[in-house]
Short mmCIF file of N, CA, C and O in Angstrom, two decimals:
data_model
loop_
_atom_site.label_atom_id
_atom_site.label_comp_id
_atom_site.label_asym_id
_atom_site.label_seq_id
_atom_site.Cartn_x
_atom_site.Cartn_y
_atom_site.Cartn_z
N MET A 1 108.11 -12.41 137.53
CA MET A 1 108.39 -13.76 137.99
C MET A 1 109.83 -13.68 138.53
O MET A 1 110.74 -13.15 138.04
N GLU A 2 110.17 -14.22 139.72
CA GLU A 2 111.43 -14.40 140.32
C GLU A 2 111.79 -15.82 140.55
O GLU A 2 110.87 -16.55 140.85
N ALA A 3 113.00 -16.20 140.15
CA ALA A 3 113.53 -17.58 140.24
C ALA A 3 114.77 -17.73 140.89
O ALA A 3 115.73 -16.84 140.78
N SER A 4 114.85 -18.64 141.87
CA SER A 4 116.17 -19.14 142.28
C SER A 4 116.80 -20.13 141.43
O SER A 4 116.20 -21.13 141.06
N ILE A 5 117.83 -19.95 140.90
CA ILE A 5 118.65 -20.52 140.05
C ILE A 5 119.64 -21.59 140.68
O ILE A 5 120.14 -21.34 141.67
N SER A 6 119.92 -22.67 140.04
CA SER A 6 121.01 -23.64 140.38
C SER A 6 122.42 -23.10 140.52
O SER A 6 122.66 -22.06 139.73
N ASP A 7 123.02 -23.37 141.46
CA ASP A 7 124.43 -22.80 141.74
C ASP A 7 125.28 -22.72 140.61
O ASP A 7 125.28 -23.85 139.73
N ASN A 8 125.86 -21.83 140.29
CA ASN A 8 126.98 -21.69 139.08
C ASN A 8 126.27 -21.96 137.71
O ASN A 8 126.93 -22.51 136.83
N SER A 9 124.94 -21.76 137.69
CA SER A 9 124.46 -21.96 136.29
C SER A 9 124.04 -20.63 135.45
O SER A 9 123.70 -20.78 134.30
N LEU A 10 124.10 -19.52 136.10
CA LEU A 10 123.75 -18.39 135.47
C LEU A 10 124.90 -18.04 134.46
O LEU A 10 126.03 -17.82 134.97
N LYS A 11 124.69 -17.57 133.24
CA LYS A 11 125.59 -17.16 132.14
C LYS A 11 125.08 -16.12 131.47
O LYS A 11 123.87 -16.22 130.80
N LEU A 12 125.82 -14.98 131.38
CA LEU A 12 125.24 -13.88 130.65
C LEU A 12 126.35 -13.51 129.45
O LEU A 12 127.52 -13.57 129.79
N ASP A 13 125.94 -13.22 128.37
CA ASP A 13 126.91 -12.95 127.27
C ASP A 13 126.37 -11.78 126.44
O ASP A 13 125.23 -11.67 126.26
N GLU A 14 127.37 -11.09 125.90
CA GLU A 14 127.00 -9.84 124.93
C GLU A 14 128.00 -10.04 123.87
O GLU A 14 129.25 -10.27 124.13
N ALA A 15 127.59 -9.64 122.70
CA ALA A 15 128.41 -9.68 121.49
C ALA A 15 128.18 -8.49 120.66
O ALA A 15 127.02 -8.43 120.23
N LEU A 16 129.11 -7.73 120.22
CA LEU A 16 129.02 -6.85 119.16
C LEU A 16 129.11 -7.42 117.81
O LEU A 16 130.09 -8.04 117.60
N LYS A 17 128.22 -7.34 116.92
CA LYS A 17 128.22 -7.95 115.67
C LYS A 17 127.94 -7.04 114.51
O LYS A 17 127.25 -5.91 114.66
N GLY A 18 128.34 -7.52 113.26
CA GLY A 18 128.26 -6.55 112.18
C GLY A 18 129.26 -5.77 111.70
O GLY A 18 130.32 -5.63 112.46
N ALA A 19 129.07 -5.28 110.52
CA ALA A 19 130.25 -4.38 109.94
C ALA A 19 130.06 -3.08 110.45
O ALA A 19 129.12 -2.54 110.88
N THR A 20 131.24 -2.30 110.39
CA THR A 20 131.36 -0.96 110.84
C THR A 20 130.24 -0.18 110.38
O THR A 20 130.04 -0.17 109.12
N GLY A 21 129.57 0.63 111.19
CA GLY A 21 128.49 1.41 110.77
C GLY A 21 127.14 0.69 110.83
O GLY A 21 126.02 1.38 110.66
N TYR A 22 127.10 -0.66 110.93
CA TYR A 22 125.85 -1.52 110.82
C TYR A 22 125.95 -2.38 112.16
O TYR A 22 125.26 -3.45 112.08
N GLN A 23 126.66 -2.10 113.19
CA GLN A 23 126.87 -3.01 114.26
C GLN A 23 125.63 -2.98 115.13
O GLN A 23 124.98 -1.84 115.31
N SER A 24 125.37 -4.09 115.85
CA SER A 24 124.48 -4.05 116.97
C SER A 24 124.90 -5.13 117.89
O SER A 24 125.72 -5.91 117.60
N TRP A 25 124.20 -5.00 119.14
CA TRP A 25 124.60 -6.01 120.14
C TRP A 25 123.57 -7.15 120.23
O TRP A 25 122.38 -7.03 119.97
N GLU A 26 124.17 -8.40 120.55
CA GLU A 26 123.44 -9.51 120.80
C GLU A 26 123.50 -9.73 122.28
O GLU A 26 124.63 -9.71 122.84
N GLN A 27 122.42 -9.95 122.87
CA GLN A 27 122.55 -10.30 124.36
C GLN A 27 122.05 -11.78 124.59
O GLN A 27 121.12 -12.10 123.93
N MET A 28 122.70 -12.53 125.53
CA MET A 28 122.39 -13.85 125.70
C MET A 28 122.19 -14.34 127.21
O MET A 28 123.10 -13.58 127.96
N LEU A 29 121.47 -14.95 127.62
CA LEU A 29 121.09 -15.39 128.84
C LEU A 29 120.82 -16.85 129.05
O LEU A 29 120.07 -17.39 128.20
N GLU A 30 121.59 -17.56 130.05
CA GLU A 30 121.32 -19.06 130.21
C GLU A 30 121.23 -19.33 131.62
O GLU A 30 122.11 -18.67 132.46
N LEU A 31 120.36 -20.01 132.12
CA LEU A 31 120.21 -20.53 133.51
C LEU A 31 119.60 -21.80 133.66
O LEU A 31 119.04 -22.32 132.72
N LYS A 32 119.86 -22.49 134.87
CA LYS A 32 119.24 -23.57 135.06
C LYS A 32 118.53 -23.67 136.50
O LYS A 32 118.96 -22.83 137.39
N ILE A 33 117.36 -24.36 136.45
CA ILE A 33 116.60 -24.30 137.76
C ILE A 33 116.38 -25.88 138.14
O ILE A 33 115.66 -26.54 137.13
N ALA A 34 116.76 -26.11 139.38
CA ALA A 34 116.73 -27.63 139.64
C ALA A 34 115.25 -27.98 140.07
O ALA A 34 114.44 -27.13 140.59
N GLY A 35 114.78 -29.06 139.71
CA GLY A 35 113.61 -29.79 140.15
C GLY A 35 112.70 -29.87 139.04
O GLY A 35 112.91 -29.86 137.86
N HIS A 36 111.43 -30.32 139.24
CA HIS A 36 110.33 -30.48 138.39
C HIS A 36 109.01 -30.65 139.24
O HIS A 36 108.58 -31.63 139.67
N THR A 37 108.48 -29.46 139.59
CA THR A 37 107.31 -29.21 140.47
C THR A 37 106.15 -28.72 139.71
O THR A 37 106.37 -27.96 138.58
N LYS A 38 105.02 -28.72 140.29
CA LYS A 38 103.81 -28.13 139.64
C LYS A 38 103.94 -26.73 139.60
O LYS A 38 103.71 -26.12 138.54
N GLU A 39 104.48 -26.00 140.64
CA GLU A 39 104.74 -24.61 140.73
C GLU A 39 105.78 -24.23 139.54
O GLU A 39 105.55 -23.10 138.91
N GLN A 40 106.79 -25.02 139.40
CA GLN A 40 107.63 -24.59 138.28
C GLN A 40 107.14 -24.62 136.89
O GLN A 40 107.23 -23.88 136.13
N CYS A 41 106.22 -25.70 136.71
CA CYS A 41 105.63 -25.80 135.31
C CYS A 41 104.66 -24.65 135.14
O CYS A 41 104.64 -24.13 134.03
N ALA A 42 103.88 -24.29 136.05
CA ALA A 42 103.05 -23.02 136.12
C ALA A 42 103.81 -21.79 135.74
O ALA A 42 103.36 -21.05 134.84
N ALA A 43 104.99 -21.60 136.45
CA ALA A 43 105.81 -20.51 136.06
C ALA A 43 106.45 -20.60 134.66
O ALA A 43 106.39 -19.42 133.94
N ILE A 44 106.76 -21.74 134.23
CA ILE A 44 107.38 -21.92 132.92
C ILE A 44 106.31 -21.49 131.80
O ILE A 44 106.70 -20.89 130.75
N ASP A 45 105.19 -22.02 132.03
CA ASP A 45 103.94 -21.73 131.22
C ASP A 45 103.85 -20.21 130.85
O ASP A 45 103.52 -19.82 129.80
N LYS A 46 104.14 -19.33 131.90
CA LYS A 46 104.01 -17.90 131.84
C LYS A 46 105.14 -17.35 130.85
O LYS A 46 104.90 -16.31 130.09
N LEU A 47 106.17 -18.02 130.50
CA LEU A 47 107.18 -17.62 129.71
C LEU A 47 107.04 -17.96 128.20
O LEU A 47 107.70 -17.44 127.28
N LEU A 48 106.07 -18.93 127.94
CA LEU A 48 105.71 -19.39 126.60
C LEU A 48 105.24 -18.20 125.73
O LEU A 48 104.42 -17.47 126.14
N ASN A 49 105.90 -18.04 124.48
CA ASN A 49 105.42 -17.03 123.66
C ASN A 49 105.31 -15.55 124.20
O ASN A 49 104.60 -14.84 123.85
N SER A 50 106.37 -15.37 125.23
CA SER A 50 106.41 -13.98 125.83
C SER A 50 107.91 -13.55 125.68
O SER A 50 108.85 -14.27 125.65
N GLU A 51 107.82 -12.24 125.64
CA GLU A 51 109.15 -11.53 125.67
C GLU A 51 109.35 -10.95 127.02
O GLU A 51 108.32 -10.52 127.66
N VAL A 52 110.48 -11.04 127.50
CA VAL A 52 110.89 -10.55 128.84
C VAL A 52 112.06 -9.61 128.95
O VAL A 52 112.86 -9.56 127.95
N VAL A 53 112.05 -8.83 129.95
CA VAL A 53 113.18 -8.03 130.33
C VAL A 53 113.63 -8.82 131.65
O VAL A 53 112.98 -8.98 132.48
N ALA A 54 114.97 -9.30 131.65
CA ALA A 54 115.48 -9.86 132.72
C ALA A 54 116.35 -9.10 133.52
O ALA A 54 117.17 -8.23 132.98
N VAL A 55 116.49 -9.29 134.91
CA VAL A 55 117.24 -8.67 135.86
C VAL A 55 117.94 -9.77 136.49
O VAL A 55 117.24 -10.59 137.31
N ALA A 56 119.20 -9.93 136.29
CA ALA A 56 120.12 -11.02 136.96
C ALA A 56 121.01 -10.49 138.08
O ALA A 56 121.50 -9.33 137.81
N ARG A 57 121.24 -11.15 138.91
CA ARG A 57 122.21 -10.75 139.97
C ARG A 57 123.52 -11.62 139.85
O ARG A 57 123.36 -12.83 140.04
N SER A 58 124.58 -10.83 139.48
CA SER A 58 125.82 -11.59 139.36
C SER A 58 126.53 -12.02 140.70
O SER A 58 126.03 -11.55 141.68
N ASN A 59 127.50 -12.84 140.69
CA ASN A 59 128.11 -13.27 141.92
C ASN A 59 128.77 -12.24 142.67
O ASN A 59 129.09 -12.47 143.77
N ASP A 60 129.01 -11.02 142.05
CA ASP A 60 129.62 -9.94 142.84
C ASP A 60 128.41 -9.01 143.27
O ASP A 60 128.63 -7.92 143.85
N GLY A 61 127.16 -9.54 143.20
CA GLY A 61 126.15 -8.71 143.79
C GLY A 61 125.57 -7.65 142.83
O GLY A 61 124.43 -6.90 143.04
N LYS A 62 126.16 -7.44 141.61
CA LYS A 62 125.64 -6.34 140.60
C LYS A 62 124.30 -6.90 140.01
O LYS A 62 124.35 -8.01 139.60
N ARG A 63 123.32 -5.98 139.78
CA ARG A 63 122.16 -6.35 138.91
C ARG A 63 122.41 -5.93 137.63
O ARG A 63 122.75 -4.84 137.47
N ILE A 64 122.05 -6.85 136.73
CA ILE A 64 122.19 -6.62 135.14
C ILE A 64 120.99 -6.76 134.39
O ILE A 64 120.16 -7.79 134.76
N VAL A 65 120.64 -5.91 133.70
CA VAL A 65 119.43 -5.84 132.85
C VAL A 65 119.74 -6.41 131.45
O VAL A 65 120.61 -5.80 130.84
N LEU A 66 118.86 -7.26 131.02
CA LEU A 66 118.92 -7.77 129.66
C LEU A 66 117.68 -7.73 128.97
O LEU A 66 116.57 -7.78 129.65
N GLY A 67 117.75 -7.35 127.74
CA GLY A 67 116.45 -7.10 126.95
C GLY A 67 115.94 -5.60 127.27
O GLY A 67 116.49 -4.86 127.96
N SER A 68 114.69 -5.25 126.56
CA SER A 68 114.20 -4.05 126.58
C SER A 68 112.75 -4.35 126.38
O SER A 68 112.32 -5.24 125.87
N SER A 69 111.96 -3.15 126.80
CA SER A 69 110.53 -3.34 126.75
C SER A 69 110.05 -3.29 125.24
O SER A 69 108.91 -3.82 124.88
N TYR A 70 110.80 -2.85 124.29
CA TYR A 70 110.52 -2.79 122.83
C TYR A 70 111.14 -4.05 122.08
O TYR A 70 110.69 -4.18 120.94
N LEU A 71 112.04 -4.64 122.70
CA LEU A 71 112.68 -5.97 122.03
C LEU A 71 113.20 -6.96 123.18
O LEU A 71 114.25 -6.76 123.63
N GLY A 72 112.25 -7.54 123.61
CA GLY A 72 112.47 -8.47 124.73
C GLY A 72 113.15 -9.79 124.38
O GLY A 72 113.24 -10.16 123.35
N LEU A 73 113.55 -10.46 125.38
CA LEU A 73 114.29 -11.85 125.17
C LEU A 73 113.25 -12.80 125.21
O LEU A 73 112.21 -12.75 125.87
N GLN A 74 113.44 -13.93 124.29
CA GLN A 74 112.45 -14.97 124.23
C GLN A 74 113.32 -16.31 124.57
O GLN A 74 114.44 -16.40 124.10
N PHE A 75 112.69 -17.07 125.39
CA PHE A 75 113.42 -18.43 126.08
C PHE A 75 113.13 -19.44 125.20
O PHE A 75 112.04 -19.79 124.64
N GLU A 76 114.29 -20.31 125.02
CA GLU A 76 114.04 -21.68 124.67
C GLU A 76 114.18 -22.56 125.92
O GLU A 76 115.11 -22.24 126.72
N ILE A 77 113.38 -23.39 126.13
CA ILE A 77 113.05 -24.13 127.47
C ILE A 77 113.29 -25.67 127.27
O ILE A 77 112.68 -26.19 126.45
N THR A 78 114.12 -26.27 128.12
CA THR A 78 114.13 -27.60 128.13
C THR A 78 114.19 -28.16 129.43
O THR A 78 114.50 -27.44 130.44
N HIS A 79 113.69 -29.30 129.70
CA HIS A 79 113.75 -30.03 131.00
C HIS A 79 114.22 -31.39 130.75
O HIS A 79 113.94 -32.14 129.86
N THR A 80 115.01 -31.88 131.80
CA THR A 80 115.47 -33.28 131.80
C THR A 80 115.22 -34.01 133.10
O THR A 80 115.21 -33.25 134.04
N THR A 81 114.75 -35.13 133.08
CA THR A 81 114.67 -35.81 134.26
C THR A 81 115.95 -36.68 134.62
O THR A 81 116.03 -37.37 135.62
N GLY A 82 116.71 -36.87 133.62
CA GLY A 82 118.11 -37.65 133.63
C GLY A 82 117.69 -39.13 133.48
O GLY A 82 116.44 -39.56 133.57
N ALA A 83 118.81 -39.90 133.37
CA ALA A 83 118.41 -41.32 133.03
C ALA A 83 118.42 -42.19 134.31
O ALA A 83 117.83 -43.36 134.35
N LYS A 84 119.17 -41.67 135.19
CA LYS A 84 119.33 -42.35 136.55
C LYS A 84 118.91 -41.68 137.71
O LYS A 84 118.76 -40.41 137.60
N GLY A 85 118.71 -42.18 138.80
CA GLY A 85 118.23 -41.54 140.06
C GLY A 85 119.26 -40.49 140.49
O GLY A 85 118.85 -39.43 141.16
N SER A 86 120.44 -40.56 140.27
CA SER A 86 121.56 -39.63 140.66
C SER A 86 121.57 -38.43 139.64
O SER A 86 122.40 -37.55 139.99
N ASP A 87 121.06 -38.47 138.39
CA ASP A 87 121.19 -37.45 137.65
C ASP A 87 120.43 -36.34 137.97
O ASP A 87 119.41 -36.43 138.75
N ARG A 88 120.88 -35.17 137.30
CA ARG A 88 120.13 -33.87 137.70
C ARG A 88 118.77 -33.87 137.05
O ARG A 88 118.75 -34.19 135.81
N ARG A 89 117.77 -33.40 137.85
CA ARG A 89 116.55 -33.15 137.26
C ARG A 89 116.42 -31.57 137.16
O ARG A 89 116.32 -30.85 138.31
N GLU A 90 116.39 -31.00 136.12
CA GLU A 90 116.40 -29.55 136.00
C GLU A 90 115.96 -28.93 134.67
O GLU A 90 115.77 -29.74 133.72
N TRP A 91 115.53 -27.68 134.76
CA TRP A 91 115.05 -26.86 133.64
C TRP A 91 116.39 -26.18 133.10
O TRP A 91 117.05 -25.64 133.94
N THR A 92 116.45 -26.01 131.79
CA THR A 92 117.47 -25.12 131.30
C THR A 92 116.81 -24.03 130.43
O THR A 92 116.10 -24.35 129.49
N LEU A 93 116.91 -22.87 130.66
CA LEU A 93 116.44 -21.66 130.03
C LEU A 93 117.46 -20.94 129.38
O LEU A 93 118.38 -20.57 129.88
N LYS A 94 117.25 -20.59 127.97
CA LYS A 94 118.27 -19.98 127.30
C LYS A 94 117.61 -18.83 126.35
O LYS A 94 116.53 -19.17 125.73
N ALA A 95 118.06 -17.75 126.49
CA ALA A 95 117.44 -16.57 125.67
C ALA A 95 118.53 -15.90 124.92
O ALA A 95 119.71 -15.65 125.37
N LYS A 96 118.30 -15.42 123.70
CA LYS A 96 119.17 -14.73 122.95
C LYS A 96 118.29 -13.76 122.06
O LYS A 96 117.31 -14.15 121.53
N GLN A 97 118.85 -12.62 121.82
CA GLN A 97 118.21 -11.60 120.98
C GLN A 97 119.26 -10.70 120.54
O GLN A 97 120.27 -10.24 121.21
N ASP A 98 119.06 -10.29 119.19
CA ASP A 98 120.07 -9.24 118.68
C ASP A 98 119.49 -8.11 118.18
O ASP A 98 118.24 -8.15 118.17
N GLY A 99 120.02 -7.04 117.68
CA GLY A 99 119.51 -5.89 117.21
C GLY A 99 119.54 -4.72 118.15
O GLY A 99 118.90 -3.64 117.96
N TYR A 100 120.21 -4.95 119.39
CA TYR A 100 120.23 -3.96 120.32
C TYR A 100 121.32 -2.86 120.03
O TYR A 100 122.50 -3.23 119.55
N MET A 101 121.09 -1.71 120.49
CA MET A 101 122.01 -0.65 120.13
C MET A 101 122.98 -0.53 121.47
O MET A 101 123.70 0.39 121.61
N PHE A 102 122.83 -1.36 122.38
CA PHE A 102 123.52 -1.34 123.71
C PHE A 102 123.70 -2.82 124.11
O PHE A 102 123.00 -3.66 123.75
N GLY A 103 124.76 -3.07 124.92
CA GLY A 103 125.13 -4.43 125.47
C GLY A 103 124.17 -4.43 126.96
O GLY A 103 123.32 -3.39 126.97
N TYR A 104 124.18 -5.37 127.61
CA TYR A 104 123.52 -5.42 128.79
C TYR A 104 123.95 -4.23 129.76
O TYR A 104 125.06 -3.91 129.56
N CYS A 105 122.98 -3.89 130.61
CA CYS A 105 123.30 -2.67 131.38
C CYS A 105 123.44 -3.04 132.85
O CYS A 105 122.52 -3.82 133.30
N LEU A 106 124.30 -2.39 133.61
CA LEU A 106 124.32 -2.45 135.16
C LEU A 106 123.23 -1.66 135.68
O LEU A 106 123.00 -0.31 135.17
N LEU A 107 122.48 -2.12 136.59
CA LEU A 107 121.53 -1.37 137.37
C LEU A 107 121.95 -0.73 138.57
O LEU A 107 122.76 -1.37 139.33
N ALA A 108 121.89 0.53 138.72
CA ALA A 108 122.31 1.27 139.91
C ALA A 108 121.81 0.71 141.33
O ALA A 108 120.69 0.30 141.22
N ASP A 109 122.55 0.63 142.24
CA ASP A 109 122.29 0.11 143.49
C ASP A 109 121.00 0.93 144.05
O ASP A 109 120.25 0.41 144.78
N SER A 110 120.79 2.18 143.75
CA SER A 110 119.74 2.91 144.34
C SER A 110 118.33 2.66 143.68
O SER A 110 117.39 3.23 144.15
N VAL A 111 118.37 1.89 142.48
CA VAL A 111 117.14 1.72 141.82
C VAL A 111 116.35 0.45 142.53
O VAL A 111 117.01 -0.52 142.85
N THR A 112 115.16 0.59 142.82
CA THR A 112 114.34 -0.47 143.39
C THR A 112 113.46 -0.96 142.30
O THR A 112 112.96 -0.21 141.52
N LEU A 113 113.19 -2.24 142.46
CA LEU A 113 112.17 -2.82 141.64
C LEU A 113 110.84 -3.37 142.32
O LEU A 113 111.03 -4.03 143.26
N PRO A 114 109.88 -2.83 141.95
CA PRO A 114 108.58 -3.36 142.58
C PRO A 114 108.39 -4.92 142.50
O PRO A 114 108.61 -5.46 141.44
N GLY A 115 108.07 -5.47 143.61
CA GLY A 115 107.81 -6.87 143.64
C GLY A 115 108.90 -7.72 143.84
O GLY A 115 108.91 -8.94 143.93
N VAL A 116 110.28 -7.15 143.84
CA VAL A 116 111.53 -7.87 143.92
C VAL A 116 112.07 -7.52 145.31
O VAL A 116 112.29 -6.49 145.69
N VAL A 117 112.15 -8.61 146.14
CA VAL A 117 112.73 -8.39 147.49
C VAL A 117 114.30 -8.03 147.39
O VAL A 117 114.99 -8.71 146.74
N ALA A 118 114.71 -7.02 148.18
CA ALA A 118 115.99 -6.77 148.16
C ALA A 118 116.97 -7.77 148.84
O ALA A 118 116.63 -8.36 149.65
N GLY A 119 118.10 -8.01 147.93
CA GLY A 119 118.95 -9.28 148.28
C GLY A 119 118.53 -10.49 147.64
O GLY A 119 119.25 -11.47 148.01
N ALA A 120 117.38 -10.57 147.10
CA ALA A 120 116.98 -11.88 146.67
C ALA A 120 117.77 -12.33 145.36
O ALA A 120 118.25 -11.48 144.64
N THR A 121 117.93 -13.52 145.24
CA THR A 121 118.64 -14.16 143.95
C THR A 121 117.55 -14.06 142.80
O THR A 121 116.40 -14.42 142.91
N VAL A 122 118.00 -13.30 141.79
CA VAL A 122 116.93 -13.13 140.71
C VAL A 122 117.53 -13.92 139.46
O VAL A 122 118.74 -14.08 139.24
#
């Protein structure tokens, strides 16, 4: 699944946790998607009870991989319609997982991903 996210809403975090010798990395991802369409609802349904590996493009153009095939990220999903007509109508997706032996990783520019258009916002 590929998503266009709301401006300035992508946030990636990593944290090394635990005592020396027992440390592991926690990876966190948060993003917002504007709107509330039938297509968005169908895409969100695909994330329910699923683990994912996410590839995000940072504002400097670097692609960052979060999660892994053996320990994927799981999203907490909320949607708001706002109280007034001028309020934002948006989805908020937050994912967090710990127990990794690595932080998030930069993907080399030479790596291509099947189904992802080059230069697209991920």
